[in-house]
mmCIF file of N, CA and C in Angstrom:
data_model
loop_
_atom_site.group_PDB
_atom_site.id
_atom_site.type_symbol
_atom_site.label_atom_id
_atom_site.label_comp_id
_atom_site.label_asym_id
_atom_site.label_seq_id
_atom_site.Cartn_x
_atom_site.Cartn_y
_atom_site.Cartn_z
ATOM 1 N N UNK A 1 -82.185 48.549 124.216
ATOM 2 C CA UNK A 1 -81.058 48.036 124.947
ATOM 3 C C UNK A 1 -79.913 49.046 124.804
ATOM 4 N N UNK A 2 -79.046 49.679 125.889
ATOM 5 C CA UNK A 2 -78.394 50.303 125.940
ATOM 6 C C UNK A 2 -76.821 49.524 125.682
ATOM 7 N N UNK A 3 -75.850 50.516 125.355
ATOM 8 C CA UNK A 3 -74.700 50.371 124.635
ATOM 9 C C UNK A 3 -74.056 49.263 125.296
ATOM 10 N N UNK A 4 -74.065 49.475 126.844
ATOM 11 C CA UNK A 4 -73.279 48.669 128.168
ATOM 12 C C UNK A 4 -73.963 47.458 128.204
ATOM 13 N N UNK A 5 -75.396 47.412 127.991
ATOM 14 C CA UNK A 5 -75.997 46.428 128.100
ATOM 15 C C UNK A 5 -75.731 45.419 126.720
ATOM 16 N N UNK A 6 -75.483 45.835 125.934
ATOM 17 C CA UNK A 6 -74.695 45.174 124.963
ATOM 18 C C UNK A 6 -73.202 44.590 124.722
ATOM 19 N N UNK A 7 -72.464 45.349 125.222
ATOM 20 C CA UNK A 7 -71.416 44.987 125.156
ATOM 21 C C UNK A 7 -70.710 43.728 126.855
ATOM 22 N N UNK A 8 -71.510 43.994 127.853
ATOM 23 C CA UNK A 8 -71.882 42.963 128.702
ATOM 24 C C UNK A 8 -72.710 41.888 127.913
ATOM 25 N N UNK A 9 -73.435 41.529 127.611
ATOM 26 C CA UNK A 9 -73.804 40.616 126.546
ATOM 27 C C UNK A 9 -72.659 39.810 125.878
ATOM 28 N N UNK A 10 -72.313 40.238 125.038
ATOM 29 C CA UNK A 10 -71.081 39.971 124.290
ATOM 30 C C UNK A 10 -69.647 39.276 125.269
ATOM 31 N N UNK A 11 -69.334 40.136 126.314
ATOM 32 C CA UNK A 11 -68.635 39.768 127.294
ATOM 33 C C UNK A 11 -68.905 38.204 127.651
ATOM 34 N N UNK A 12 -70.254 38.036 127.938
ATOM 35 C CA UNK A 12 -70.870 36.864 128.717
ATOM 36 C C UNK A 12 -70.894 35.822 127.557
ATOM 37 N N UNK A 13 -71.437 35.982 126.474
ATOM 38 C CA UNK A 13 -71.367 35.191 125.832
ATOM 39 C C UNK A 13 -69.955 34.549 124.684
ATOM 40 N N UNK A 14 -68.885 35.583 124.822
ATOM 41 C CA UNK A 14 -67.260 35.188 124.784
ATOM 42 C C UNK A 14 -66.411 34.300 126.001
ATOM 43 N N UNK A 15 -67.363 34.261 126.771
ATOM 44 C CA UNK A 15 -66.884 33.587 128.022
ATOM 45 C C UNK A 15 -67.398 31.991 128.042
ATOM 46 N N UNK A 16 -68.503 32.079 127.156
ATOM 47 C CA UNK A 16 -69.788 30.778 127.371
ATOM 48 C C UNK A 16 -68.924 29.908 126.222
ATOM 49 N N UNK A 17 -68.460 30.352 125.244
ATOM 50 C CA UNK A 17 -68.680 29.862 123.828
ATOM 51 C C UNK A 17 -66.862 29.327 123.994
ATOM 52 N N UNK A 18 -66.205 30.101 125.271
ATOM 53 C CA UNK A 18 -64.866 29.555 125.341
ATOM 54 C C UNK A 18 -63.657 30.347 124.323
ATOM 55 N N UNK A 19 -64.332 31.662 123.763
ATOM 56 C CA UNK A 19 -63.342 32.364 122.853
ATOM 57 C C UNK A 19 -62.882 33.148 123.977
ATOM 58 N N UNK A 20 -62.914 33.103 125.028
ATOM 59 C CA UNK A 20 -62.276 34.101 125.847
ATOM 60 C C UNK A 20 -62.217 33.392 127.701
ATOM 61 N N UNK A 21 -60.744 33.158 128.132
ATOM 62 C CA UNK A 21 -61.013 32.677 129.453
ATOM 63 C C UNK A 21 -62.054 33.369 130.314
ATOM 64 N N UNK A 22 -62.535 32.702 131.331
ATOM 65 C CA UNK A 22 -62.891 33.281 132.626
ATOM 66 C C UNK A 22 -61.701 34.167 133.024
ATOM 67 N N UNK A 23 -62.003 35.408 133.975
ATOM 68 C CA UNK A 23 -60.953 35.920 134.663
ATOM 69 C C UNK A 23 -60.749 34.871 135.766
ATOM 70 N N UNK A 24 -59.717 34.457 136.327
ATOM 71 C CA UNK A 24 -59.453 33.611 137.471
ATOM 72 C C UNK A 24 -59.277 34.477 138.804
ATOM 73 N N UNK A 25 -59.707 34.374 139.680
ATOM 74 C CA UNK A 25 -60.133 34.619 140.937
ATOM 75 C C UNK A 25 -58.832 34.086 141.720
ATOM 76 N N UNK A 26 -58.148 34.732 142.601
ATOM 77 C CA UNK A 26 -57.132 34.218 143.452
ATOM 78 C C UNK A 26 -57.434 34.344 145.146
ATOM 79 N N UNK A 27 -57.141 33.269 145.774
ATOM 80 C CA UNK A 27 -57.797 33.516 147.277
ATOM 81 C C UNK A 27 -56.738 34.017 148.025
ATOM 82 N N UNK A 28 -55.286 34.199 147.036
ATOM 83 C CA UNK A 28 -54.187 34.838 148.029
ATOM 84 C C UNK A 28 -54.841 36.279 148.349
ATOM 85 N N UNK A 29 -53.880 37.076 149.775
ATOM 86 C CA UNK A 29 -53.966 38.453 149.351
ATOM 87 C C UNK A 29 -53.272 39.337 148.607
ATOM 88 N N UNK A 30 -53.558 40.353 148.438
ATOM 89 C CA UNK A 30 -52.691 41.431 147.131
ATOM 90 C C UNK A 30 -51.250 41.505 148.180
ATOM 91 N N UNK A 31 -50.595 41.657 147.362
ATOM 92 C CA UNK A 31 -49.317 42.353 148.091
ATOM 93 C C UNK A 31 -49.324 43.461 148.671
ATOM 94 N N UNK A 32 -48.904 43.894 149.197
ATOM 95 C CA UNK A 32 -48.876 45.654 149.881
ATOM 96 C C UNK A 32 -47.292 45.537 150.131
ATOM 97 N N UNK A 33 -47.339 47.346 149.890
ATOM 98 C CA UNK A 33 -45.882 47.946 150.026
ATOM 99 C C UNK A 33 -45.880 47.914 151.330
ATOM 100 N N UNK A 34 -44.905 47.839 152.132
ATOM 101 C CA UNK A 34 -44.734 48.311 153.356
ATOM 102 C C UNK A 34 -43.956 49.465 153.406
ATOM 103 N N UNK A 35 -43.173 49.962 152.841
ATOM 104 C CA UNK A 35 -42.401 51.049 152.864
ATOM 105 C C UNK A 35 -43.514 52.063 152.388
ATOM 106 N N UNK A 36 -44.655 52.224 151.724
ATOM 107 C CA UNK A 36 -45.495 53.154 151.843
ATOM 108 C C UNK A 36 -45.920 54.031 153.279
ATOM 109 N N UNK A 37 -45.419 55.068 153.581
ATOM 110 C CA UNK A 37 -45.947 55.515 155.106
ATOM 111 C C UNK A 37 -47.472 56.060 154.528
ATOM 112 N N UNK A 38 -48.135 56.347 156.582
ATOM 113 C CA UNK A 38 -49.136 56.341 156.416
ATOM 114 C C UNK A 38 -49.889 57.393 156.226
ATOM 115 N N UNK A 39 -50.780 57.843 156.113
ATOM 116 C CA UNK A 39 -51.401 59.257 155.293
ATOM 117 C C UNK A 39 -51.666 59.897 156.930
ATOM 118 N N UNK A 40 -50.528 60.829 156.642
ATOM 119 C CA UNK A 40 -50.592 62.410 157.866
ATOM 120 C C UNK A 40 -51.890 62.727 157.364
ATOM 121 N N UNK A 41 -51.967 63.528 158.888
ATOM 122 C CA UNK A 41 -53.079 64.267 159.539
ATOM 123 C C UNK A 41 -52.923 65.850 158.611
ATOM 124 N N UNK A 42 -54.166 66.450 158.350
ATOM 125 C CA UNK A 42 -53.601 67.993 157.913
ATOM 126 C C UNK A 42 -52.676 68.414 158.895
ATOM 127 N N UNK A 43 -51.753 69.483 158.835
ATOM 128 C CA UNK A 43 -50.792 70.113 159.379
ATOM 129 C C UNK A 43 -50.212 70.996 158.650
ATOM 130 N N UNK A 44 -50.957 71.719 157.772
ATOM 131 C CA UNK A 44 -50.426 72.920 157.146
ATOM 132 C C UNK A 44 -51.494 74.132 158.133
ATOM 133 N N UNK A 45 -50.380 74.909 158.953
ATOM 134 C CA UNK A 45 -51.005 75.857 159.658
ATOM 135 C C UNK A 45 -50.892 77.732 158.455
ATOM 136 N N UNK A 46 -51.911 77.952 159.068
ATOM 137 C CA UNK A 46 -52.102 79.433 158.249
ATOM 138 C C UNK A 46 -52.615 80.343 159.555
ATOM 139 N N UNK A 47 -51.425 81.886 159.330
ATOM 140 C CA UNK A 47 -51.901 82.936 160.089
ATOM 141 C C UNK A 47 -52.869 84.120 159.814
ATOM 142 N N UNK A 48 -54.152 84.542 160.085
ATOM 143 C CA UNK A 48 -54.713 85.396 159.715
ATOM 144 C C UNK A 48 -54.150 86.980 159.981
ATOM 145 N N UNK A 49 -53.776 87.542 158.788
ATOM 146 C CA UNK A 49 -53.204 88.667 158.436
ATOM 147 C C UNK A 49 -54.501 90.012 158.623
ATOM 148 N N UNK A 50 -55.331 89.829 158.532
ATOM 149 C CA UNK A 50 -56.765 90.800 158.440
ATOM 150 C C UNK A 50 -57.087 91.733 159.932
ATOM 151 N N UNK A 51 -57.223 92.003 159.982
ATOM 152 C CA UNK A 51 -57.487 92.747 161.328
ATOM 153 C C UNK A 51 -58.339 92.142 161.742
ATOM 154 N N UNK A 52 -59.904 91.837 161.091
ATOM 155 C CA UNK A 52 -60.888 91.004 161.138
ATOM 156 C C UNK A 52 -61.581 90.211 159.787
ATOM 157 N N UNK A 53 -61.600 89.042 159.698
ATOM 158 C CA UNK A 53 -61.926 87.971 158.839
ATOM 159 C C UNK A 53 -63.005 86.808 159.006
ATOM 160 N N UNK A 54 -64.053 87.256 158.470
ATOM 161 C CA UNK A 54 -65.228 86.493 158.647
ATOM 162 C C UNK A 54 -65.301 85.489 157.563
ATOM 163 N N UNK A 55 -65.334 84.001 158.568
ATOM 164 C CA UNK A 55 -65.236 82.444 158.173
ATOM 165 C C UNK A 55 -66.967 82.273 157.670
ATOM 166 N N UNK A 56 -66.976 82.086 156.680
ATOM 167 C CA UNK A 56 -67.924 82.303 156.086
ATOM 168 C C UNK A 56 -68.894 80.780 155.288
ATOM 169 N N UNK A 57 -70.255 80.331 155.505
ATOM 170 C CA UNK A 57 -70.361 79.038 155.170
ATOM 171 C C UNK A 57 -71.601 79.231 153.518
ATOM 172 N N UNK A 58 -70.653 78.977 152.808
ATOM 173 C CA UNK A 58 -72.076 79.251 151.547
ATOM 174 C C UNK A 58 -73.366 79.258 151.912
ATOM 175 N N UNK A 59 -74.330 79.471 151.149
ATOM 176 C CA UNK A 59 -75.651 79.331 151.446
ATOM 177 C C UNK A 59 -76.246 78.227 150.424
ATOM 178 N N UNK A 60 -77.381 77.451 151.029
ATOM 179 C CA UNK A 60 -77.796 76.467 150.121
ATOM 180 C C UNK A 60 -78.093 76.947 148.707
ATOM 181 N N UNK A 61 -77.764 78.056 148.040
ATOM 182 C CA UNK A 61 -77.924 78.140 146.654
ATOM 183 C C UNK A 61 -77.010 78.772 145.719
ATOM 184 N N UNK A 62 -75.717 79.037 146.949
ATOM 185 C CA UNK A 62 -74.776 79.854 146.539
ATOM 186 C C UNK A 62 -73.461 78.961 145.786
ATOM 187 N N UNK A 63 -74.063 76.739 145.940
ATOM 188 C CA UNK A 63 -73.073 76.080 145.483
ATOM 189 C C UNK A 63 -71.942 75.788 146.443
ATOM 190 N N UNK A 64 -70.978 75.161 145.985
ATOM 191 C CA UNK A 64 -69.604 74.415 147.175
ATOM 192 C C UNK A 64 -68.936 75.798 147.753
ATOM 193 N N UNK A 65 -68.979 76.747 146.928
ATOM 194 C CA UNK A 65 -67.656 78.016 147.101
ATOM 195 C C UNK A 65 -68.575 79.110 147.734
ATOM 196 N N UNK A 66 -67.913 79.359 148.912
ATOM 197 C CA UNK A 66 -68.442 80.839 149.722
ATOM 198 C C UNK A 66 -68.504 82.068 148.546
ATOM 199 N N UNK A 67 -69.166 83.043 148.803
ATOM 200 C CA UNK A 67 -68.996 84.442 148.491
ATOM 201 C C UNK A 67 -69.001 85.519 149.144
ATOM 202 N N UNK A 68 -68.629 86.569 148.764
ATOM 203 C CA UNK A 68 -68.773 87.799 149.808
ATOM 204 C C UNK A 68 -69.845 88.148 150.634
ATOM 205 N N UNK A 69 -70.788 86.934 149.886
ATOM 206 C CA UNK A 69 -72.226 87.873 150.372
ATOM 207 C C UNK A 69 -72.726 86.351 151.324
ATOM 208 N N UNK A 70 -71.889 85.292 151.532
ATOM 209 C CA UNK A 70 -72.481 84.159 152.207
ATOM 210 C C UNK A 70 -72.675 84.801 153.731
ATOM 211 N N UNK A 71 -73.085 83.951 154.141
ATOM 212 C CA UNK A 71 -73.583 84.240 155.736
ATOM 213 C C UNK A 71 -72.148 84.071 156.356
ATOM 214 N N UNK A 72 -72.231 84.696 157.597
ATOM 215 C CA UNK A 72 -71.054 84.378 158.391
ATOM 216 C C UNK A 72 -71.170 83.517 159.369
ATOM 217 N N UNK A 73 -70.345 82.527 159.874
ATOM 218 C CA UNK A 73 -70.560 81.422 161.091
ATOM 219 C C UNK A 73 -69.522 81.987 161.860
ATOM 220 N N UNK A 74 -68.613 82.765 161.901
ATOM 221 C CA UNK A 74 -67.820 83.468 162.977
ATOM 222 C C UNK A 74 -66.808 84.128 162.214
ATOM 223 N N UNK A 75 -65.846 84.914 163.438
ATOM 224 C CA UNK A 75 -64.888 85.652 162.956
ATOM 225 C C UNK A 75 -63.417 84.981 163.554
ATOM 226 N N UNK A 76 -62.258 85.896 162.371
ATOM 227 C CA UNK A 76 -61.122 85.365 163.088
ATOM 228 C C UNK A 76 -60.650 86.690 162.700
ATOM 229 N N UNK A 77 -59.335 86.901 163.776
ATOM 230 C CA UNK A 77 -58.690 88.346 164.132
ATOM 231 C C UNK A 77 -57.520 87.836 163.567
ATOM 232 N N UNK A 78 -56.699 89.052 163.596
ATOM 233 C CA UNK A 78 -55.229 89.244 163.661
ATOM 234 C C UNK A 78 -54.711 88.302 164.278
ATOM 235 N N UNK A 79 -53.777 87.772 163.644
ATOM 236 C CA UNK A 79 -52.655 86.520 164.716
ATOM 237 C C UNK A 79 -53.296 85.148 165.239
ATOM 238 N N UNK A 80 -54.851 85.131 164.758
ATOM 239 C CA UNK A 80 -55.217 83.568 165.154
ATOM 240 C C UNK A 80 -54.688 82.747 163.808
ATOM 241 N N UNK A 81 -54.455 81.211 164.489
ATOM 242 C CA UNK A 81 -53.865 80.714 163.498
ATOM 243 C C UNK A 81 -55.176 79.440 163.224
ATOM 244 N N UNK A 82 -54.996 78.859 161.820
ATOM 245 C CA UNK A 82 -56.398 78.102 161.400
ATOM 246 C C UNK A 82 -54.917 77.196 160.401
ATOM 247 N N UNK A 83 -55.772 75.470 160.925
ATOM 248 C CA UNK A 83 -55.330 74.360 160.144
ATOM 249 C C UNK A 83 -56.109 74.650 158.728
ATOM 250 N N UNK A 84 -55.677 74.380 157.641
ATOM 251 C CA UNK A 84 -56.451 74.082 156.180
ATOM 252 C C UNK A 84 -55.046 73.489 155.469
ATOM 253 N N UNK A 85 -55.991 72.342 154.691
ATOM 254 C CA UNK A 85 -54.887 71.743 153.951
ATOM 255 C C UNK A 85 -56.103 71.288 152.105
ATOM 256 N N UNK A 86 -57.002 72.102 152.439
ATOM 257 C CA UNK A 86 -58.427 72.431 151.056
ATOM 258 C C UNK A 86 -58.575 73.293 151.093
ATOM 259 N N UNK A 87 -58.696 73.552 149.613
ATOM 260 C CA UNK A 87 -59.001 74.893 148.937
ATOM 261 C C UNK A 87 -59.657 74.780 148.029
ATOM 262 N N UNK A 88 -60.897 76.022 148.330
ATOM 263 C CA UNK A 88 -62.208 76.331 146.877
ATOM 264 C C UNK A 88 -61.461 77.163 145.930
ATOM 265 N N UNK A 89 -62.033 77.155 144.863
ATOM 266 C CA UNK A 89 -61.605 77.620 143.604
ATOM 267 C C UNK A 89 -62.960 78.513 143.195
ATOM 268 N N UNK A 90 -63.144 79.948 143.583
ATOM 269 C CA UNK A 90 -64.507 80.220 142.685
ATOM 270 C C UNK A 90 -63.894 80.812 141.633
ATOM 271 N N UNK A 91 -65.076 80.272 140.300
ATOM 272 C CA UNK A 91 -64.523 80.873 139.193
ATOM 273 C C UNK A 91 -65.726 81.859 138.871
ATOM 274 N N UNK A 92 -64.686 82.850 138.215
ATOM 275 C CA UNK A 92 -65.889 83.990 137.764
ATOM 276 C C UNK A 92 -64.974 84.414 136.281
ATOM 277 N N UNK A 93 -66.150 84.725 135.687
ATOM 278 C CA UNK A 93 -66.116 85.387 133.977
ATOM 279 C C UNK A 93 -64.811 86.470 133.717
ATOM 280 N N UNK A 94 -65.044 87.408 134.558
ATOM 281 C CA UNK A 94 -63.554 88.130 134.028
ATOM 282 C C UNK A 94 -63.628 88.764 136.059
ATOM 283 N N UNK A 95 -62.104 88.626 136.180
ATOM 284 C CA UNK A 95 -62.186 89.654 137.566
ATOM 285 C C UNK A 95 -62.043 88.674 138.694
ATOM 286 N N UNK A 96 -61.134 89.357 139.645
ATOM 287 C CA UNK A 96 -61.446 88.263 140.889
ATOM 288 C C UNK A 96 -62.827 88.169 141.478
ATOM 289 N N UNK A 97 -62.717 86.867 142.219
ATOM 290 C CA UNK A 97 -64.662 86.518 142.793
ATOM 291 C C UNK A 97 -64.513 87.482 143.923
ATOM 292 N N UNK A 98 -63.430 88.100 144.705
ATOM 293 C CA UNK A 98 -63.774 88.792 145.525
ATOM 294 C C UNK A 98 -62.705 89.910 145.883
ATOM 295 N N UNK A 99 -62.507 90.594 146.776
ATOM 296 C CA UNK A 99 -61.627 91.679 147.298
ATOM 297 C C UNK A 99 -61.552 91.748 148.270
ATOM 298 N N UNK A 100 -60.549 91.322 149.160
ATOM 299 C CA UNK A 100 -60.176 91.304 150.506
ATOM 300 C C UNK A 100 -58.886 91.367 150.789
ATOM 301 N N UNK A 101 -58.998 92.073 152.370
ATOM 302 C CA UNK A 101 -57.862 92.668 152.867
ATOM 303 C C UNK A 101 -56.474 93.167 152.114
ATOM 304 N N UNK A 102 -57.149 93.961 151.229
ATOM 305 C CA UNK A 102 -56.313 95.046 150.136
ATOM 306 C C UNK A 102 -55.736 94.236 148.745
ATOM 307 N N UNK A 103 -56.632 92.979 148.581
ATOM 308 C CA UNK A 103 -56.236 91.968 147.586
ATOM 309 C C UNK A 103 -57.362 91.662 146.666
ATOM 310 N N UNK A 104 -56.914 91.097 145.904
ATOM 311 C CA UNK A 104 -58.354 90.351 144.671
ATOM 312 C C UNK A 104 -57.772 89.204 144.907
ATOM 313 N N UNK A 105 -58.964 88.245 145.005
ATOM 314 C CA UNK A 105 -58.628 86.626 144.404
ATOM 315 C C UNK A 105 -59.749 86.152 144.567
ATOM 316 N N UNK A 106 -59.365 84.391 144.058
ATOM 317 C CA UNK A 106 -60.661 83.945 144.170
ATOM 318 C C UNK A 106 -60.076 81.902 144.594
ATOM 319 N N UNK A 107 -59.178 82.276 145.542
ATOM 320 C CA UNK A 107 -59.521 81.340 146.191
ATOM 321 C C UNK A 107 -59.488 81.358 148.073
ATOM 322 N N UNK A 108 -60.630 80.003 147.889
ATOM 323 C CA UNK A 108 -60.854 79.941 149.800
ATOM 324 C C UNK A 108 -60.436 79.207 150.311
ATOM 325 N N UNK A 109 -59.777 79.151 151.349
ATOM 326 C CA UNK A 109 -59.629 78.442 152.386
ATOM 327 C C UNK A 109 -60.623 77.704 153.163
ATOM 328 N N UNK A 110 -60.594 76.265 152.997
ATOM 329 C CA UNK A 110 -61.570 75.786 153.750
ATOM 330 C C UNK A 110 -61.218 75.418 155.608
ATOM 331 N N UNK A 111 -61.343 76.149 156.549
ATOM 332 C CA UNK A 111 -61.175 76.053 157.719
ATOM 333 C C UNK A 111 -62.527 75.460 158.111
ATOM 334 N N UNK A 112 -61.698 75.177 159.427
ATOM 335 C CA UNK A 112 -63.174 74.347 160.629
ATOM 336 C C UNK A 112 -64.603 75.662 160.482
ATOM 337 N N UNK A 113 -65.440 75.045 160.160
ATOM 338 C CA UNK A 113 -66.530 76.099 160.235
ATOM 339 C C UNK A 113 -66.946 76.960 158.727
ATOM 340 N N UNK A 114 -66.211 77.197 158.168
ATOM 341 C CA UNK A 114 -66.761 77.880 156.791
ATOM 342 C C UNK A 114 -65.166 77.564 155.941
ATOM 343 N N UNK A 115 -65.340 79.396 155.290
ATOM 344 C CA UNK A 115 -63.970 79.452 154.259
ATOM 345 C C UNK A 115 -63.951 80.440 154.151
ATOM 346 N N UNK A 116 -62.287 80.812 154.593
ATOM 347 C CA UNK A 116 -61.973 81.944 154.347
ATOM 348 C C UNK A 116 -60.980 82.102 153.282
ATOM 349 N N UNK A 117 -61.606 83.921 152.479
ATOM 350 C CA UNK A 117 -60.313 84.063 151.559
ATOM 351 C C UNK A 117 -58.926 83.865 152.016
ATOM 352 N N UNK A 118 -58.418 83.434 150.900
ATOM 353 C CA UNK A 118 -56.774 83.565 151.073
ATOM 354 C C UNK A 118 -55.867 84.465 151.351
ATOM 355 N N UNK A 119 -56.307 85.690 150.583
ATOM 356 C CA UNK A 119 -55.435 87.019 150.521
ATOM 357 C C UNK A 119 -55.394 87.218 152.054
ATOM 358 N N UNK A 120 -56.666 86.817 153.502
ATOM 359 C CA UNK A 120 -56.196 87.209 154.424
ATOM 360 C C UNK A 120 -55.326 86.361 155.343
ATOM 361 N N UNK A 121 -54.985 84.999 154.759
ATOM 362 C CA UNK A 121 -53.874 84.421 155.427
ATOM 363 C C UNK A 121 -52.646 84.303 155.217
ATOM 364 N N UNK A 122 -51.836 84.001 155.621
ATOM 365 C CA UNK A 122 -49.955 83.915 155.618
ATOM 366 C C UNK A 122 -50.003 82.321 156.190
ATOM 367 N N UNK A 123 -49.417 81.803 155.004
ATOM 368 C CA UNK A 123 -49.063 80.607 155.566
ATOM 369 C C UNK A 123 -47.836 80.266 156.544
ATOM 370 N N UNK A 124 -47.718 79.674 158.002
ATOM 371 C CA UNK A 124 -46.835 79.531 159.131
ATOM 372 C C UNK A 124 -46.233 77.996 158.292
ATOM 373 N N UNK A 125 -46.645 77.435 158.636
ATOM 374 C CA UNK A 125 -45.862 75.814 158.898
ATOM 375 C C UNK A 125 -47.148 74.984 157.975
#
């Protein structure tokens, strides 16, 4: 018998024996804030700085985070602009995970379609 399965035990039978109320159940509903607004759409725009920047989609063994060497699903040029409001984190032992457009780093941008490094965007708005 495992630990949970024990201590559920115990639960059930503190409940039976009356050393411990039932939790009581309420049929009202919860309150809600109304002054909470509602969860925006992404809208953090980013400009690609690179001359050319290939959006890149891991490969099934390469894990969540692109690498230099993932396949490419397309390109983006100079002056196109790409929504991302997620970002990969690859971690590596000593050294950035990669080198692009005259930079080291090692995080990606997750855009429509793959992820591109950071070093080649400028964030707009």
């Amino acid at each position: 018998m495992t630990m949970k399965q024990v201590l559920n035990l115990l639960a059930a039978a503190a409940v039976l024996t009356g050393v411990m109320a039932a939790p009581q159940v309420s049929a009202a509903p919860l309150p809600t804030n109304a002054a909470l607004p509602a969860a925006k759409p992404c809208s953090t725009t980013w400009e690609v700085t690179g001359r050319t920047v290939a959006v890149r989609r891991p490969a099934w063994n390469d894990g969540p985070v692109a690498t230099p060497s993932s396949p490419v699903h397309h390109y983006l040029h100079r002056g196109d602009r790409v929504t991302s409001c997620t970002v990969a984190i690859a971690r590596t032992k000593s050294g950035p995970a990669y080198r692009k457009c005259g930079k080291g780093g090692n995080l990606w941008r997750i855009v429509p379609g793959g992820q591109v490094p950071q070093t080649c965007l400028k964030r707009v708005r």
